[in-house]
Amino acid sequence: MIDNQHSLPIILALFPIVVGIVWKVVHISISNIRLISLATIIASGVFLFFAVETDSPINFLAFAVLLSGFCVIFSQGESQQASEVYFSGMIILGLALGTLLGQGLAGRLFLCGLLGFAALFLAREKHRSFRTTLIIVHFIIAIILSLSSSFGGETLRMFSGLFLTVTFLPLVPFHLPFVDTVKYAKGTLSSFWIVVWLTVGLVELKMIYPSLTTEMLLVISVFALISAFYASLATLGQKQINMYIASATVAHVSLVWGLLNIFPSFSKWGISFGIAVAFVLGGIGLAFSFVRHRYGWQIIGKLPGLASPMPRLGTAMVLLVSFALFLPMVPIFTGLTIMPTIDTLEVKFINIFLMYFAVWLGGGWFFLQMLHQTAFGTARTNVPYSDLRITEFVAIIALLIGAGYSGVLY
């Protein structure tokens, strides 16, 4: 018989999934399912706070997913994509909570469900190419390793955990599933996928971190440096907004990997930094999804001067980019505070310099360029501008507050 400690997280995870499935079967009205979804997320947060016992980092990651899910549902306006966003959002939310909170085989089954849902979504897009085939194979391998890790020995669990971690904390060349999932996500779901993807990666890294040897950390730092330069250059060359945000996320996540062999106690600095990255990049994705919903805009620079006719959007973009420019400093502050003095003196600062040269300087360039090409400049006269609704603006500010709490206070 399953005790409450194991059954309560499963019940919590199944609740949003049931709501999503019922919505698909019963065909409740859009306005009603929106209210039901928001009520489900709030109830899940209360249930998690009072009834589910987990360690602090896992709890924090689960609340991050709930906050992101709430912002996505709360800000979703009426559109042809609203039905897909509500259904997929609740399914993703439930599968993510089950992955984060579930123990043993139960957690792995939820993870397989999350991987399968993402793979099914990409396959349904019908973008047949060698790249898509490669990504689907990647998903299949991840599902097999996830299941087998529950039955195999320590070596298999370590190998499986590492493969899943470089997939969900996207490290080049294992970043393609993340990039394409964000690229083809409908509406506000691109923002939600960023937060969900990184939270799963952070919990996977938390599990395998104690098993990483000095040699493994050295190899990982090399891949992290390659990933930082590659993703930063890819971001500079991107014009399609979802691809731009996905590449920028990969670049910033490389800092987590690159600093593993420099700062000890990953849980004390890595999780807070990873969630801050997820919230800020997810917030940028959310803001652009609102503009895309209004004007069908996909290309950076096609619609300049948005800050003047859309002051709420302009304010949100300035705040998001300002925080994004500050992001790479978060792990430095938190990491140095927990590092012993003797280790601080022996740190090879060339590693930090190269990582930050790629991510911070590159990020400063592409974020400011993106802000200049969208928020500032001369607005077009033939466009019927409509500023962000209060719900949309509040959702972005909520993610910014979450990023501030995670990066500075947590």
Coordinates of C-alpha atoms in Angstrom, one line a residue:
M1 CA 0.0 0.0 0.0
I2 CA 1.4 3.4 -0.9
D3 CA 1.8 5.8 2.0
N4 CA 0.7 9.4 2.0
Q5 CA 4.3 10.7 1.5
H6 CA 4.4 9.0 -1.9
S7 CA 0.7 9.3 -2.9
L8 CA 0.1 13.0 -2.2
P9 CA 2.6 14.2 -4.8
I10 CA 1.0 11.9 -7.4
I11 CA -2.5 13.2 -6.5
L12 CA -1.2 16.8 -6.8
A13 CA 0.3 16.0 -10.3
L14 CA -2.8 14.2 -11.6
F15 CA -5.2 17.0 -10.6
P16 CA -4.2 19.4 -13.5
I17 CA -4.0 16.5 -16.0
V18 CA -7.5 15.4 -15.2
V19 CA -8.7 19.0 -15.6
G20 CA -7.0 19.2 -19.0
I21 CA -8.5 15.9 -20.2
V22 CA -12.0 16.7 -18.9
W23 CA -11.8 20.0 -20.8
K24 CA -11.0 18.2 -24.0
V25 CA -13.7 15.6 -23.6
V26 CA -16.6 17.8 -22.2
H27 CA -15.8 20.9 -24.2
I28 CA -16.3 23.5 -21.4
S29 CA -16.5 27.1 -22.6
I30 CA -13.2 29.0 -22.9
S31 CA -14.0 31.4 -20.1
N32 CA -15.0 28.7 -17.7
I33 CA -12.0 26.5 -18.4
R34 CA -9.8 29.5 -17.8
L35 CA -11.3 30.1 -14.4
I36 CA -11.1 26.3 -13.6
S37 CA -7.5 26.2 -14.7
L38 CA -6.5 29.2 -12.5
A39 CA -8.4 27.8 -9.5
T40 CA -6.6 24.4 -10.1
I41 CA -3.2 26.1 -10.0
I42 CA -4.0 28.1 -6.9
A43 CA -5.4 25.0 -5.1
S44 CA -2.3 23.0 -6.2
G45 CA -0.1 25.7 -4.7
V46 CA -2.0 25.6 -1.4
F47 CA -1.9 21.8 -1.4
L48 CA 1.8 21.8 -2.0
F49 CA 2.5 24.3 0.7
F50 CA 0.5 22.6 3.4
A51 CA 0.3 18.9 2.6
V52 CA 3.3 17.8 0.5
E53 CA 6.6 17.2 2.3
T54 CA 9.7 17.7 0.1
D55 CA 13.0 19.3 0.6
S56 CA 13.3 23.0 0.1
P57 CA 14.9 23.1 -3.4
I58 CA 12.3 20.7 -4.9
N59 CA 9.5 22.7 -3.3
F60 CA 10.9 25.9 -4.8
L61 CA 11.1 24.4 -8.3
A62 CA 7.5 23.2 -8.0
F63 CA 6.3 26.6 -7.0
A64 CA 8.3 28.1 -9.9
V65 CA 6.4 25.8 -12.3
L66 CA 3.1 26.7 -10.7
L67 CA 3.8 30.5 -10.9
S68 CA 4.8 30.2 -14.6
G69 CA 1.7 28.1 -15.4
F70 CA -0.5 30.7 -13.6
C71 CA 1.0 33.6 -15.6
V72 CA 0.5 31.7 -18.9
I73 CA -3.1 30.9 -18.2
F74 CA -3.9 34.2 -16.6
S75 CA -2.5 36.3 -19.5
Q76 CA -3.8 34.1 -22.4
G77 CA -6.4 36.2 -24.3
E78 CA -9.2 34.9 -26.6
S79 CA -7.7 33.5 -29.7
Q80 CA -7.7 30.4 -31.9
Q81 CA -4.8 29.1 -29.8
A82 CA -6.5 29.6 -26.5
S83 CA -8.0 26.1 -26.4
E84 CA -4.6 24.5 -27.2
V85 CA -2.9 26.6 -24.5
Y86 CA -5.3 25.7 -21.8
F87 CA -5.3 22.0 -22.6
S88 CA -1.5 21.7 -23.2
G89 CA -0.7 24.0 -20.3
M90 CA -2.6 21.8 -17.7
I91 CA -1.1 18.6 -19.1
I92 CA 2.4 20.0 -19.0
L93 CA 1.9 21.4 -15.5
G94 CA 0.7 18.0 -14.2
L95 CA 3.5 16.1 -15.8
A96 CA 6.1 18.6 -14.6
L97 CA 4.8 18.5 -11.0
G98 CA 4.9 14.7 -11.1
T99 CA 8.4 14.7 -12.4
L100 CA 9.6 17.1 -9.8
L101 CA 7.7 15.7 -6.8
G102 CA 7.4 12.0 -7.7
Q103 CA 9.8 9.5 -6.2
G104 CA 11.3 6.4 -7.8
L105 CA 9.4 4.9 -10.7
A106 CA 6.4 7.2 -10.3
G107 CA 8.6 10.3 -11.0
R108 CA 10.2 8.6 -14.0
L109 CA 6.8 7.7 -15.5
F110 CA 5.8 11.3 -15.3
L111 CA 9.1 12.3 -16.9
C112 CA 8.4 9.8 -19.7
G113 CA 5.0 11.4 -20.1
L114 CA 6.5 14.9 -20.4
L115 CA 9.1 13.7 -22.9
G116 CA 6.4 11.9 -24.9
F117 CA 4.1 14.9 -24.9
A118 CA 6.9 17.1 -26.2
A119 CA 7.8 14.6 -28.9
L120 CA 4.2 14.1 -30.0
F121 CA 3.8 17.9 -30.2
L122 CA 6.9 18.2 -32.5
A123 CA 5.8 15.2 -34.6
R124 CA 2.4 16.8 -35.1
E125 CA 3.9 19.9 -36.5
K126 CA 4.8 18.0 -39.6
H127 CA 8.2 19.7 -40.2
R128 CA 9.8 16.6 -41.6
S129 CA 13.5 16.9 -41.8
F130 CA 16.7 15.1 -40.7
R131 CA 16.8 17.5 -37.7
T132 CA 13.3 16.6 -36.6
T133 CA 14.1 12.9 -36.9
L134 CA 17.2 13.4 -34.8
I135 CA 15.2 15.2 -32.2
I136 CA 12.5 12.4 -32.1
V137 CA 15.3 9.8 -31.7
H138 CA 16.7 11.9 -28.9
F139 CA 13.4 11.9 -27.1
I140 CA 13.1 8.1 -27.5
I141 CA 16.5 7.5 -26.0
A142 CA 15.7 9.8 -23.1
I143 CA 12.5 7.9 -22.4
I144 CA 14.3 4.6 -22.5
L145 CA 17.0 5.8 -20.3
S146 CA 14.5 7.3 -17.9
L147 CA 12.6 4.1 -17.5
S148 CA 15.7 1.9 -17.4
S149 CA 17.3 4.0 -14.6
S150 CA 14.6 2.8 -12.2
F151 CA 15.7 -0.8 -12.6
G152 CA 19.4 -0.7 -13.4
G153 CA 22.4 -0.3 -11.3
E154 CA 24.3 2.8 -10.1
T155 CA 26.3 3.2 -13.3
L156 CA 23.2 3.1 -15.5
R157 CA 21.4 5.6 -13.2
M158 CA 24.4 7.9 -13.4
F159 CA 24.6 7.7 -17.2
S160 CA 20.9 8.1 -17.6
G161 CA 20.8 11.1 -15.2
L162 CA 23.6 12.8 -17.0
F163 CA 21.9 12.4 -20.4
L164 CA 18.6 13.7 -19.1
T165 CA 20.4 16.6 -17.4
V166 CA 22.2 17.8 -20.5
T167 CA 18.9 17.5 -22.3
F168 CA 16.9 19.5 -19.9
L169 CA 19.6 21.9 -18.9
P170 CA 20.4 22.2 -22.7
L171 CA 24.1 21.8 -23.4
V172 CA 25.4 21.8 -27.0
P173 CA 25.0 19.4 -28.8
F174 CA 22.1 18.1 -26.7
H175 CA 20.1 21.3 -27.0
L176 CA 18.0 20.6 -30.1
P177 CA 14.9 19.1 -28.3
F178 CA 14.7 22.2 -26.1
V179 CA 15.2 24.7 -29.0
D180 CA 12.6 23.1 -31.3
T181 CA 10.1 22.7 -28.5
V182 CA 10.2 26.4 -27.7
K183 CA 10.3 27.3 -31.4
Y184 CA 7.1 25.6 -32.3
A185 CA 5.2 26.2 -29.0
K186 CA 1.8 27.7 -29.4
G187 CA 1.1 31.2 -28.0
T188 CA 2.2 31.7 -24.4
L189 CA 3.3 28.0 -24.1
S190 CA 6.8 28.9 -25.3
S191 CA 7.3 30.8 -22.0
F192 CA 5.9 27.9 -20.0
W193 CA 8.1 25.3 -21.7
I194 CA 11.3 27.3 -20.8
V195 CA 10.5 27.3 -17.1
V196 CA 9.3 23.6 -17.1
W197 CA 12.3 22.5 -19.1
L198 CA 14.9 24.2 -16.9
T199 CA 13.2 23.2 -13.6
V200 CA 13.4 19.5 -14.7
G201 CA 17.0 19.9 -15.7
L202 CA 17.9 21.5 -12.3
V203 CA 16.3 18.7 -10.3
E204 CA 18.2 16.1 -12.5
L205 CA 21.5 18.0 -11.9
K206 CA 20.8 18.1 -8.2
M207 CA 20.4 14.3 -8.1
I208 CA 23.6 13.5 -10.0
Y209 CA 25.8 16.4 -8.7
P210 CA 27.3 14.4 -5.8
S211 CA 28.4 11.7 -8.2
L212 CA 30.2 13.9 -10.7
T213 CA 34.0 13.3 -10.5
T214 CA 36.7 15.9 -11.0
E215 CA 37.4 14.5 -14.4
M216 CA 33.8 14.6 -15.4
L217 CA 33.5 18.2 -14.3
L218 CA 36.6 19.1 -16.3
V219 CA 35.0 17.6 -19.5
I220 CA 31.7 19.3 -18.7
S221 CA 33.4 22.7 -18.4
V222 CA 34.9 22.3 -21.9
F223 CA 31.5 21.5 -23.3
A224 CA 30.0 24.5 -21.4
L225 CA 32.5 26.8 -22.9
I226 CA 31.7 25.5 -26.4
S227 CA 28.0 25.8 -25.7
A228 CA 28.4 29.4 -24.4
F229 CA 30.2 30.6 -27.5
Y230 CA 28.0 28.6 -30.0
A231 CA 24.7 29.7 -28.4
S232 CA 25.7 33.3 -28.1
L233 CA 26.7 33.4 -31.8
A234 CA 23.5 31.6 -32.7
T235 CA 21.5 34.2 -30.8
L236 CA 23.3 37.1 -32.6
G237 CA 22.3 35.5 -35.9
Q238 CA 18.6 34.8 -35.0
K239 CA 15.7 36.9 -36.3
Q240 CA 12.9 34.5 -35.5
I241 CA 11.9 35.4 -32.0
N242 CA 11.3 32.0 -30.4
M243 CA 14.6 30.7 -31.8
Y244 CA 16.3 33.9 -30.5
I245 CA 14.9 33.3 -26.9
A246 CA 15.8 29.6 -27.0
S247 CA 19.4 30.3 -28.1
A248 CA 19.8 33.0 -25.4
T249 CA 18.5 30.5 -22.8
V250 CA 21.1 27.9 -23.9
A251 CA 23.8 30.5 -23.7
H252 CA 22.9 31.5 -20.1
V253 CA 22.4 27.9 -19.0
S254 CA 26.0 27.1 -20.0
L255 CA 27.0 29.2 -17.0
V256 CA 25.5 26.7 -14.7
W257 CA 27.6 23.9 -16.3
G258 CA 30.7 26.0 -16.5
L259 CA 30.7 27.0 -12.8
L260 CA 30.1 23.5 -11.4
N261 CA 33.8 22.9 -11.0
I262 CA 34.4 26.4 -9.5
F263 CA 31.6 26.9 -6.9
P264 CA 30.7 24.1 -4.5
S265 CA 27.2 23.3 -3.2
F266 CA 25.2 23.5 -6.5
S267 CA 21.9 23.5 -4.7
K268 CA 22.8 26.8 -2.9
W269 CA 23.6 28.8 -6.1
G270 CA 22.7 26.8 -9.2
I271 CA 19.0 26.4 -8.6
S272 CA 18.4 30.1 -7.7
F273 CA 20.3 31.1 -10.8
G274 CA 18.6 28.6 -13.1
I275 CA 15.2 29.7 -12.1
A276 CA 16.1 33.3 -12.5
V277 CA 17.2 32.6 -16.0
A278 CA 14.0 30.7 -16.7
F279 CA 11.7 33.5 -15.4
V280 CA 13.5 36.3 -17.2
L281 CA 13.8 34.5 -20.6
G282 CA 10.3 33.1 -20.1
G283 CA 9.1 36.7 -19.4
I284 CA 10.7 37.9 -22.6
G285 CA 9.0 35.1 -24.5
L286 CA 5.7 35.9 -22.9
A287 CA 5.9 39.6 -23.9
F288 CA 6.7 38.7 -27.5
S289 CA 3.9 36.2 -27.6
F290 CA 1.4 39.0 -26.8
V291 CA 2.8 41.1 -29.7
R292 CA 2.7 38.0 -32.0
H293 CA -0.9 37.4 -31.0
R294 CA -1.9 40.9 -32.0
Y295 CA 0.1 41.3 -35.3
G296 CA 1.3 37.9 -36.3
W297 CA 4.9 39.2 -35.9
Q298 CA 7.6 36.6 -35.8
I299 CA 10.7 38.5 -37.0
I300 CA 12.8 40.8 -34.8
G301 CA 12.9 44.3 -36.2
K302 CA 9.8 44.0 -38.4
L303 CA 7.8 46.0 -36.0
P304 CA 10.0 48.7 -34.3
G305 CA 9.0 51.6 -32.0
L306 CA 6.6 49.6 -29.8
A307 CA 7.5 51.5 -26.6
S308 CA 5.8 54.7 -27.8
P309 CA 2.3 53.4 -28.8
M310 CA 2.5 50.5 -26.2
P311 CA 4.0 52.0 -23.0
R312 CA 3.2 49.0 -20.9
L313 CA 5.0 46.7 -23.3
G314 CA 7.9 49.2 -23.4
T315 CA 8.2 49.3 -19.6
A316 CA 8.1 45.5 -19.4
M317 CA 10.7 45.1 -22.1
V318 CA 13.1 47.6 -20.4
L319 CA 12.7 45.8 -17.1
L320 CA 13.2 42.4 -18.6
V321 CA 16.3 43.4 -20.6
S322 CA 17.8 45.2 -17.6
F323 CA 17.3 42.1 -15.4
A324 CA 18.7 39.9 -18.3
L325 CA 21.9 42.0 -18.4
F326 CA 22.3 41.4 -14.6
L327 CA 21.7 37.7 -14.8
P328 CA 25.3 36.4 -15.2
M329 CA 26.3 38.2 -12.0
V330 CA 23.8 36.2 -9.9
P331 CA 25.9 33.0 -9.6
I332 CA 29.1 35.1 -8.9
F333 CA 27.5 36.8 -5.9
T334 CA 25.8 33.6 -4.5
G335 CA 28.8 31.3 -5.4
L336 CA 31.4 33.5 -3.8
T337 CA 29.5 33.8 -0.6
I338 CA 29.6 30.0 0.0
M339 CA 33.2 29.4 -1.3
P340 CA 35.9 29.0 1.3
T341 CA 38.6 31.6 1.2
I342 CA 41.4 29.2 0.4
D343 CA 39.5 27.9 -2.6
T344 CA 38.8 31.4 -3.8
L345 CA 42.5 32.2 -4.0
E346 CA 43.0 29.1 -6.1
V347 CA 40.2 29.6 -8.6
K348 CA 41.3 29.6 -12.3
F349 CA 39.7 32.9 -13.2
I350 CA 40.5 32.4 -16.9
N351 CA 37.6 29.9 -16.9
I352 CA 35.2 32.5 -15.5
F353 CA 36.5 35.1 -17.9
L354 CA 36.0 33.0 -21.0
M355 CA 32.5 32.0 -19.9
Y356 CA 31.5 35.5 -19.2
F357 CA 33.1 36.9 -22.3
A358 CA 30.8 34.7 -24.3
V359 CA 27.6 35.0 -22.3
W360 CA 27.7 38.4 -20.5
L361 CA 29.3 40.5 -23.3
G362 CA 27.5 38.6 -26.0
G363 CA 24.2 38.8 -24.0
G364 CA 24.7 42.5 -23.5
W365 CA 25.0 42.9 -27.2
F366 CA 22.1 40.8 -28.4
F367 CA 19.7 41.9 -25.6
L368 CA 20.3 45.6 -26.2
Q369 CA 20.1 45.1 -30.0
M370 CA 16.8 43.3 -29.5
L371 CA 15.5 46.1 -27.3
H372 CA 16.6 48.7 -29.8
Q373 CA 15.0 47.0 -32.7
T374 CA 11.7 46.4 -31.1
A375 CA 10.9 49.0 -28.3
F376 CA 12.7 52.0 -29.7
G377 CA 12.8 53.7 -33.1
T378 CA 10.0 55.1 -35.2
A379 CA 6.6 53.3 -34.9
R380 CA 4.9 52.4 -38.2
T381 CA 1.9 54.5 -39.1
N382 CA -0.2 51.8 -40.7
V383 CA -0.4 49.5 -37.6
P384 CA -3.4 49.7 -35.2
Y385 CA -1.4 49.5 -32.0
S386 CA -3.0 48.0 -28.8
D387 CA -1.1 48.1 -25.6
L388 CA -0.8 45.2 -23.2
R389 CA -3.9 44.3 -21.2
I390 CA -3.6 44.5 -17.4
T391 CA -3.6 40.8 -17.1
E392 CA -0.7 40.5 -19.6
F393 CA 1.3 43.2 -17.8
V394 CA 0.7 41.7 -14.4
A395 CA 1.9 38.3 -15.7
I396 CA 5.2 39.7 -16.9
I397 CA 5.7 41.6 -13.6
A398 CA 5.0 38.5 -11.6
L399 CA 7.7 36.6 -13.5
L400 CA 10.1 39.5 -12.9
I401 CA 9.3 39.4 -9.2
G402 CA 9.9 35.7 -9.2
A403 CA 13.2 36.2 -10.9
G404 CA 14.2 38.8 -8.4
Y405 CA 13.3 36.6 -5.5
S406 CA 15.1 33.6 -6.9
G407 CA 18.3 35.5 -8.0
V408 CA 18.7 37.8 -5.0
L409 CA 16.8 36.5 -2.0
Y410 CA 16.4 32.7 -2.3

